[in-house]
PDB file of C-alpha atoms in Angstrom:
ATOM      1  CA  UNK A   1      78.408   0.083 140.662  1.00 78.00           C
ATOM      2  CA  UNK A   2      80.898  -2.164 138.696  1.00 83.00           C
ATOM      3  CA  UNK A   3      81.500   0.653 136.158  1.00 85.00           C
ATOM      4  CA  UNK A   4      81.792   3.466 139.299  1.00 79.00           C
ATOM      5  CA  UNK A   5      84.656   0.907 140.555  1.00 75.00           C
ATOM      6  CA  UNK A   6      86.488   0.764 137.274  1.00 80.00           C
ATOM      7  CA  UNK A   7      87.077   4.564 137.232  1.00 83.00           C
ATOM      8  CA  UNK A   8      88.144   6.339 140.288  1.00 80.00           C
ATOM      9  CA  UNK A   9      89.219   9.104 138.471  1.00 80.00           C
ATOM     10  CA  UNK A  10      85.410   9.897 137.701  1.00 82.00           C
ATOM     11  CA  UNK A  11      83.953   8.374 140.647  1.00 83.00           C
ATOM     12  CA  UNK A  12      86.160   9.211 143.494  1.00 83.00           C
ATOM     13  CA  UNK A  13      85.827   7.781 147.004  1.00 81.00           C
ATOM     14  CA  UNK A  14      88.085  10.483 148.343  1.00 81.00           C
ATOM     15  CA  UNK A  15      85.443  13.046 150.191  1.00 77.00           C
ATOM     16  CA  UNK A  16      87.894  14.984 152.066  1.00 75.00           C
ATOM     17  CA  UNK A  17      87.088  18.415 150.170  1.00 73.00           C
ATOM     18  CA  UNK A  18      83.855  18.239 150.844  1.00 72.00           C
ATOM     19  CA  UNK A  19      84.684  19.178 154.561  1.00 72.00           C
ATOM     20  CA  UNK A  20      85.323  22.747 155.580  1.00 63.00           C
ATOM     21  CA  UNK A  21      88.679  24.384 154.944  1.00 78.00           C
ATOM     22  CA  UNK A  22      88.622  27.477 157.221  1.00 89.00           C
ATOM     23  CA  UNK A  23      91.838  28.828 157.634  1.00 93.00           C
ATOM     24  CA  UNK A  24      91.639  28.926 161.483  1.00 94.00           C
ATOM     25  CA  UNK A  25      90.951  25.100 161.043  1.00 91.00           C
ATOM     26  CA  UNK A  26      93.853  24.632 158.054  1.00 91.00           C
ATOM     27  CA  UNK A  27      96.506  26.500 161.003  1.00 95.00           C
ATOM     28  CA  UNK A  28      95.460  24.039 163.418  1.00 94.00           C
ATOM     29  CA  UNK A  29      95.782  21.022 160.812  1.00 91.00           C
ATOM     30  CA  UNK A  30      99.208  22.172 159.786  1.00 93.00           C
ATOM     31  CA  UNK A  31     100.818  21.693 162.921  1.00 96.00           C
ATOM     32  CA  UNK A  32      99.669  18.117 162.841  1.00 94.00           C
ATOM     33  CA  UNK A  33     100.328  15.021 160.806  1.00 92.00           C
ATOM     34  CA  UNK A  34      99.864  15.783 157.004  1.00 90.00           C
ATOM     35  CA  UNK A  35      96.477  14.571 155.327  1.00 84.00           C
ATOM     36  CA  UNK A  36      96.526  11.808 153.385  1.00 85.00           C
ATOM     37  CA  UNK A  37      93.592   9.595 151.884  1.00 85.00           C
ATOM     38  CA  UNK A  38      92.619   6.190 154.436  1.00 85.00           C
ATOM     39  CA  UNK A  39      90.752   3.514 153.693  1.00 83.00           C
ATOM     40  CA  UNK A  40      87.272   4.947 153.721  1.00 83.00           C
ATOM     41  CA  UNK A  41      88.737   7.817 151.189  1.00 85.00           C
ATOM     42  CA  UNK A  42      91.606   6.033 149.291  1.00 86.00           C
ATOM     43  CA  UNK A  43      91.150   5.029 145.607  1.00 87.00           C
ATOM     44  CA  UNK A  44      92.815   2.343 144.446  1.00 86.00           C
ATOM     45  CA  UNK A  45      95.478   1.312 144.446  1.00 87.00           C
ATOM     46  CA  UNK A  46      95.997   2.848 147.964  1.00 87.00           C
ATOM     47  CA  UNK A  47      92.519   1.848 149.145  1.00 87.00           C
ATOM     48  CA  UNK A  48      93.938  -1.976 148.014  1.00 89.00           C
ATOM     49  CA  UNK A  49      97.267  -1.504 149.838  1.00 89.00           C
ATOM     50  CA  UNK A  50      95.501  -0.266 152.870  1.00 88.00           C
ATOM     51  CA  UNK A  51      93.229  -3.386 152.765  1.00 89.00           C
ATOM     52  CA  UNK A  52      95.909  -5.981 152.316  1.00 89.00           C
ATOM     53  CA  UNK A  53      97.352  -4.714 155.928  1.00 86.00           C
ATOM     54  CA  UNK A  54      94.310  -4.881 157.777  1.00 84.00           C
ATOM     55  CA  UNK A  55      93.422  -8.293 156.155  1.00 86.00           C
ATOM     56  CA  UNK A  56      96.924  -8.995 158.250  1.00 81.00           C
ATOM     57  CA  UNK A  57      95.154  -7.573 161.616  1.00 79.00           C
ATOM     58  CA  UNK A  58      92.109  -9.531 160.717  1.00 80.00           C
ATOM     59  CA  UNK A  59      92.987 -12.764 160.446  1.00 83.00           C
ATOM     60  CA  UNK A  60      90.370 -15.617 161.213  1.00 85.00           C
ATOM     61  CA  UNK A  61      92.577 -16.822 164.583  1.00 88.00           C
ATOM     62  CA  UNK A  62      92.528 -13.046 165.260  1.00 84.00           C
ATOM     63  CA  UNK A  63      88.671 -12.260 164.803  1.00 82.00           C
ATOM     64  CA  UNK A  64      87.352 -16.005 166.625  1.00 88.00           C
ATOM     65  CA  UNK A  65      89.917 -14.867 169.590  1.00 88.00           C
ATOM     66  CA  UNK A  66      87.635 -12.053 169.613  1.00 89.00           C
ATOM     67  CA  UNK A  67      84.589 -13.671 171.053  1.00 92.00           C
ATOM     68  CA  UNK A  68      85.089 -13.871 174.649  1.00 93.00           C
ATOM     69  CA  UNK A  69      86.425 -10.200 174.992  1.00 90.00           C
ATOM     70  CA  UNK A  70      83.435  -9.331 173.248  1.00 92.00           C
ATOM     71  CA  UNK A  71      80.524 -11.328 175.001  1.00 95.00           C
ATOM     72  CA  UNK A  72      82.307 -10.160 178.484  1.00 95.00           C
ATOM     73  CA  UNK A  73      82.305  -6.281 177.713  1.00 95.00           C
ATOM     74  CA  UNK A  74      78.578  -6.972 176.331  1.00 96.00           C
ATOM     75  CA  UNK A  75      78.294  -8.345 179.791  1.00 97.00           C
ATOM     76  CA  UNK A  76      79.315  -5.911 181.506  1.00 96.00           C
ATOM     77  CA  UNK A  77      77.688  -2.825 180.203  1.00 97.00           C
ATOM     78  CA  UNK A  78      74.340  -5.124 180.457  1.00 97.00           C
ATOM     79  CA  UNK A  79      74.905  -5.481 184.091  1.00 97.00           C
ATOM     80  CA  UNK A  80      75.468  -2.003 184.618  1.00 96.00           C
ATOM     81  CA  UNK A  81      71.733  -1.345 183.971  1.00 97.00           C
ATOM     82  CA  UNK A  82      69.609  -4.278 183.789  1.00 96.00           C
ATOM     83  CA  UNK A  83      68.497  -4.233 187.533  1.00 96.00           C
ATOM     84  CA  UNK A  84      66.960   0.001 186.566  1.00 95.00           C
ATOM     85  CA  UNK A  85      64.840  -2.011 183.810  1.00 91.00           C
ATOM     86  CA  UNK A  86      65.188   1.121 181.272  1.00 94.00           C
ATOM     87  CA  UNK A  87      68.282   2.184 179.131  1.00 96.00           C
ATOM     88  CA  UNK A  88      69.779   5.017 176.451  1.00 96.00           C
ATOM     89  CA  UNK A  89      70.739   2.244 174.379  1.00 96.00           C
ATOM     90  CA  UNK A  90      73.319   4.015 172.318  1.00 94.00           C
ATOM     91  CA  UNK A  91      74.292   6.070 174.919  1.00 93.00           C
ATOM     92  CA  UNK A  92      74.540   3.077 177.486  1.00 96.00           C
ATOM     93  CA  UNK A  93      75.619   0.387 175.201  1.00 97.00           C
ATOM     94  CA  UNK A  94      75.801   0.758 171.957  1.00 95.00           C
ATOM     95  CA  UNK A  95      79.093   3.929 171.879  1.00 91.00           C
ATOM     96  CA  UNK A  96      80.592   2.022 175.080  1.00 93.00           C
ATOM     97  CA  UNK A  97      80.554  -1.444 173.556  1.00 94.00           C
ATOM     98  CA  UNK A  98      81.842   0.152 169.962  1.00 91.00           C
ATOM     99  CA  UNK A  99      84.507   2.451 171.601  1.00 90.00           C
ATOM    100  CA  UNK A 100      85.265  -0.349 174.022  1.00 91.00           C
ATOM    101  CA  UNK A 101      85.808  -3.442 171.652  1.00 91.00           C
ATOM    102  CA  UNK A 102      87.681  -1.136 168.593  1.00 90.00           C
ATOM    103  CA  UNK A 103      90.185   0.391 171.484  1.00 91.00           C
ATOM    104  CA  UNK A 104      90.752  -2.950 172.863  1.00 90.00           C
ATOM    105  CA  UNK A 105      91.551  -4.369 168.789  1.00 90.00           C
ATOM    106  CA  UNK A 106      93.898  -1.241 168.760  1.00 91.00           C
ATOM    107  CA  UNK A 107      95.507  -2.097 171.588  1.00 91.00           C
ATOM    108  CA  UNK A 108      94.648   1.317 173.554  1.00 92.00           C
ATOM    109  CA  UNK A 109      94.999   0.705 177.149  1.00 90.00           C
ATOM    110  CA  UNK A 110      91.244   0.796 179.329  1.00 86.00           C
ATOM    111  CA  UNK A 111      92.676   3.902 181.264  1.00 91.00           C
ATOM    112  CA  UNK A 112      93.121   5.522 177.832  1.00 94.00           C
ATOM    113  CA  UNK A 113      88.897   4.857 176.838  1.00 91.00           C
ATOM    114  CA  UNK A 114      88.116   8.097 177.999  1.00 91.00           C
ATOM    115  CA  UNK A 115      90.311  10.086 175.926  1.00 94.00           C
ATOM    116  CA  UNK A 116      89.782   7.785 172.895  1.00 92.00           C
ATOM    117  CA  UNK A 117      85.659   8.173 172.866  1.00 90.00           C
ATOM    118  CA  UNK A 118      86.340  12.103 173.091  1.00 93.00           C
ATOM    119  CA  UNK A 119      88.659  11.765 169.953  1.00 93.00           C
ATOM    120  CA  UNK A 120      86.267   9.964 167.832  1.00 90.00           C
ATOM    121  CA  UNK A 121      83.293  12.319 168.780  1.00 90.00           C
ATOM    122  CA  UNK A 122      85.579  15.094 167.997  1.00 91.00           C
ATOM    123  CA  UNK A 123      86.315  13.375 164.814  1.00 88.00           C
ATOM    124  CA  UNK A 124      82.472  13.249 164.058  1.00 87.00           C
ATOM    125  CA  UNK A 125      82.772  17.358 164.299  1.00 87.00           C
ATOM    126  CA  UNK A 126      84.222  17.373 160.830  1.00 80.00           C
ATOM    127  CA  UNK A 127      81.097  15.746 159.132  1.00 80.00           C
ATOM    128  CA  UNK A 128      79.010  18.482 160.496  1.00 80.00           C
ATOM    129  CA  UNK A 129      78.480  21.908 158.699  1.00 79.00           C
ATOM    130  CA  UNK A 130      76.358  23.635 161.520  1.00 86.00           C
ATOM    131  CA  UNK A 131      78.468  23.150 164.455  1.00 90.00           C
ATOM    132  CA  UNK A 132      80.019  26.554 165.467  1.00 93.00           C
ATOM    133  CA  UNK A 133      83.468  27.636 164.915  1.00 92.00           C
ATOM    134  CA  UNK A 134      84.462  27.506 168.692  1.00 95.00           C
ATOM    135  CA  UNK A 135      83.563  23.518 168.519  1.00 94.00           C
ATOM    136  CA  UNK A 136      85.092  22.808 165.323  1.00 92.00           C
ATOM    137  CA  UNK A 137      88.525  24.663 166.478  1.00 95.00           C
ATOM    138  CA  UNK A 138      88.220  22.182 170.150  1.00 96.00           C
ATOM    139  CA  UNK A 139      87.279  19.253 167.851  1.00 95.00           C
ATOM    140  CA  UNK A 140      90.179  19.708 165.557  1.00 94.00           C
ATOM    141  CA  UNK A 141      92.574  20.537 168.348  1.00 96.00           C
ATOM    142  CA  UNK A 142      91.690  17.331 170.012  1.00 96.00           C
ATOM    143  CA  UNK A 143      92.458  15.396 166.694  1.00 93.00           C
ATOM    144  CA  UNK A 144      96.137  16.517 166.790  1.00 95.00           C
ATOM    145  CA  UNK A 145      96.029  15.254 170.111  1.00 97.00           C
ATOM    146  CA  UNK A 146      94.666  12.268 168.650  1.00 96.00           C
ATOM    147  CA  UNK A 147      97.418  11.855 166.141  1.00 95.00           C
ATOM    148  CA  UNK A 148     100.183  12.765 168.619  1.00 96.00           C
ATOM    149  CA  UNK A 149      98.935  10.072 170.791  1.00 97.00           C
ATOM    150  CA  UNK A 150      99.021   7.205 167.812  1.00 95.00           C
ATOM    151  CA  UNK A 151     102.243   8.005 166.624  1.00 96.00           C
ATOM    152  CA  UNK A 152     103.553   7.410 169.869  1.00 96.00           C
ATOM    153  CA  UNK A 153     101.401   4.367 170.301  1.00 95.00           C
ATOM    154  CA  UNK A 154     103.303   2.994 167.012  1.00 95.00           C
ATOM    155  CA  UNK A 155     106.865   4.167 167.824  1.00 97.00           C
ATOM    156  CA  UNK A 156     106.329   1.629 171.055  1.00 96.00           C
ATOM    157  CA  UNK A 157     104.350  -1.060 169.455  1.00 96.00           C
ATOM    158  CA  UNK A 158     107.313  -1.460 166.646  1.00 96.00           C
ATOM    159  CA  UNK A 159     109.365  -1.581 169.503  1.00 97.00           C
ATOM    160  CA  UNK A 160     107.933  -3.857 171.600  1.00 96.00           C
ATOM    161  CA  UNK A 161     104.898  -4.865 169.872  1.00 95.00           C
ATOM    162  CA  UNK A 162     101.824  -7.257 171.460  1.00 92.00           C
ATOM    163  CA  UNK A 163      98.528  -8.860 170.424  1.00 88.00           C
ATOM    164  CA  UNK A 164      97.093  -6.097 169.026  1.00 91.00           C
ATOM    165  CA  UNK A 165      96.330  -4.191 165.352  1.00 91.00           C
ATOM    166  CA  UNK A 166      98.633  -1.319 166.162  1.00 94.00           C
ATOM    167  CA  UNK A 167     101.370  -3.837 166.919  1.00 93.00           C
ATOM    168  CA  UNK A 168     100.433  -5.730 163.533  1.00 90.00           C
ATOM    169  CA  UNK A 169     100.566  -2.357 161.425  1.00 90.00           C
ATOM    170  CA  UNK A 170     103.569  -0.832 162.739  1.00 93.00           C
ATOM    171  CA  UNK A 171     105.539  -3.828 162.124  1.00 91.00           C
ATOM    172  CA  UNK A 172     104.050  -4.577 158.735  1.00 85.00           C
TER     173      UNK A 172
END
C-alpha cells in the first residue's frame, strides 16, 4: 500500500478514463463545466490540496455541531415508519439520511432535496455499463443541471456566506 501511495504515476486514483465515453455523452458533457480530478480521483499534489480545503470545512466544532441535526433527522425518518412495524431500510432510512445530512451540510435548501437526490442518483449511472443509452443521456443532462445549480450556489455563498460547506469552500 505504501508503495502505491508513493507512486501515483503508476498507481493513479484517477479512474475517470474507465467510464463510457460515447460520443452522445461527450457532446452533452462538453456543454458543462470542464471535467477535472476530484477528491476521489485526484492524485498528489492535487489530492492534498483538496483535502486541505475540506479540512477547513470539517473542523472539530463544525463536526460536533452536526450531532443535533443528525439526531433530529434520524428521529424524523424513524417516526415516518415505526408505527408500520416494517421498513425498506435503504429507501426509507439509509438513502434519505445520507442525502439530507449531506444536503444540509452543503447548504442545499430543503425545498431542493428532491433535485439533490435525483442528481445524486443520476451520478451513480456513470458507474454502470449496463444502462440503456437513453438513461445514460438523461443522467448526463441531470449532471449538467447539478453543475449549473452549484455554480449558482457558489456565487451566492461567495457574496453572502452562511454556516455551510459551500460557503467555506467558496471563500477559502
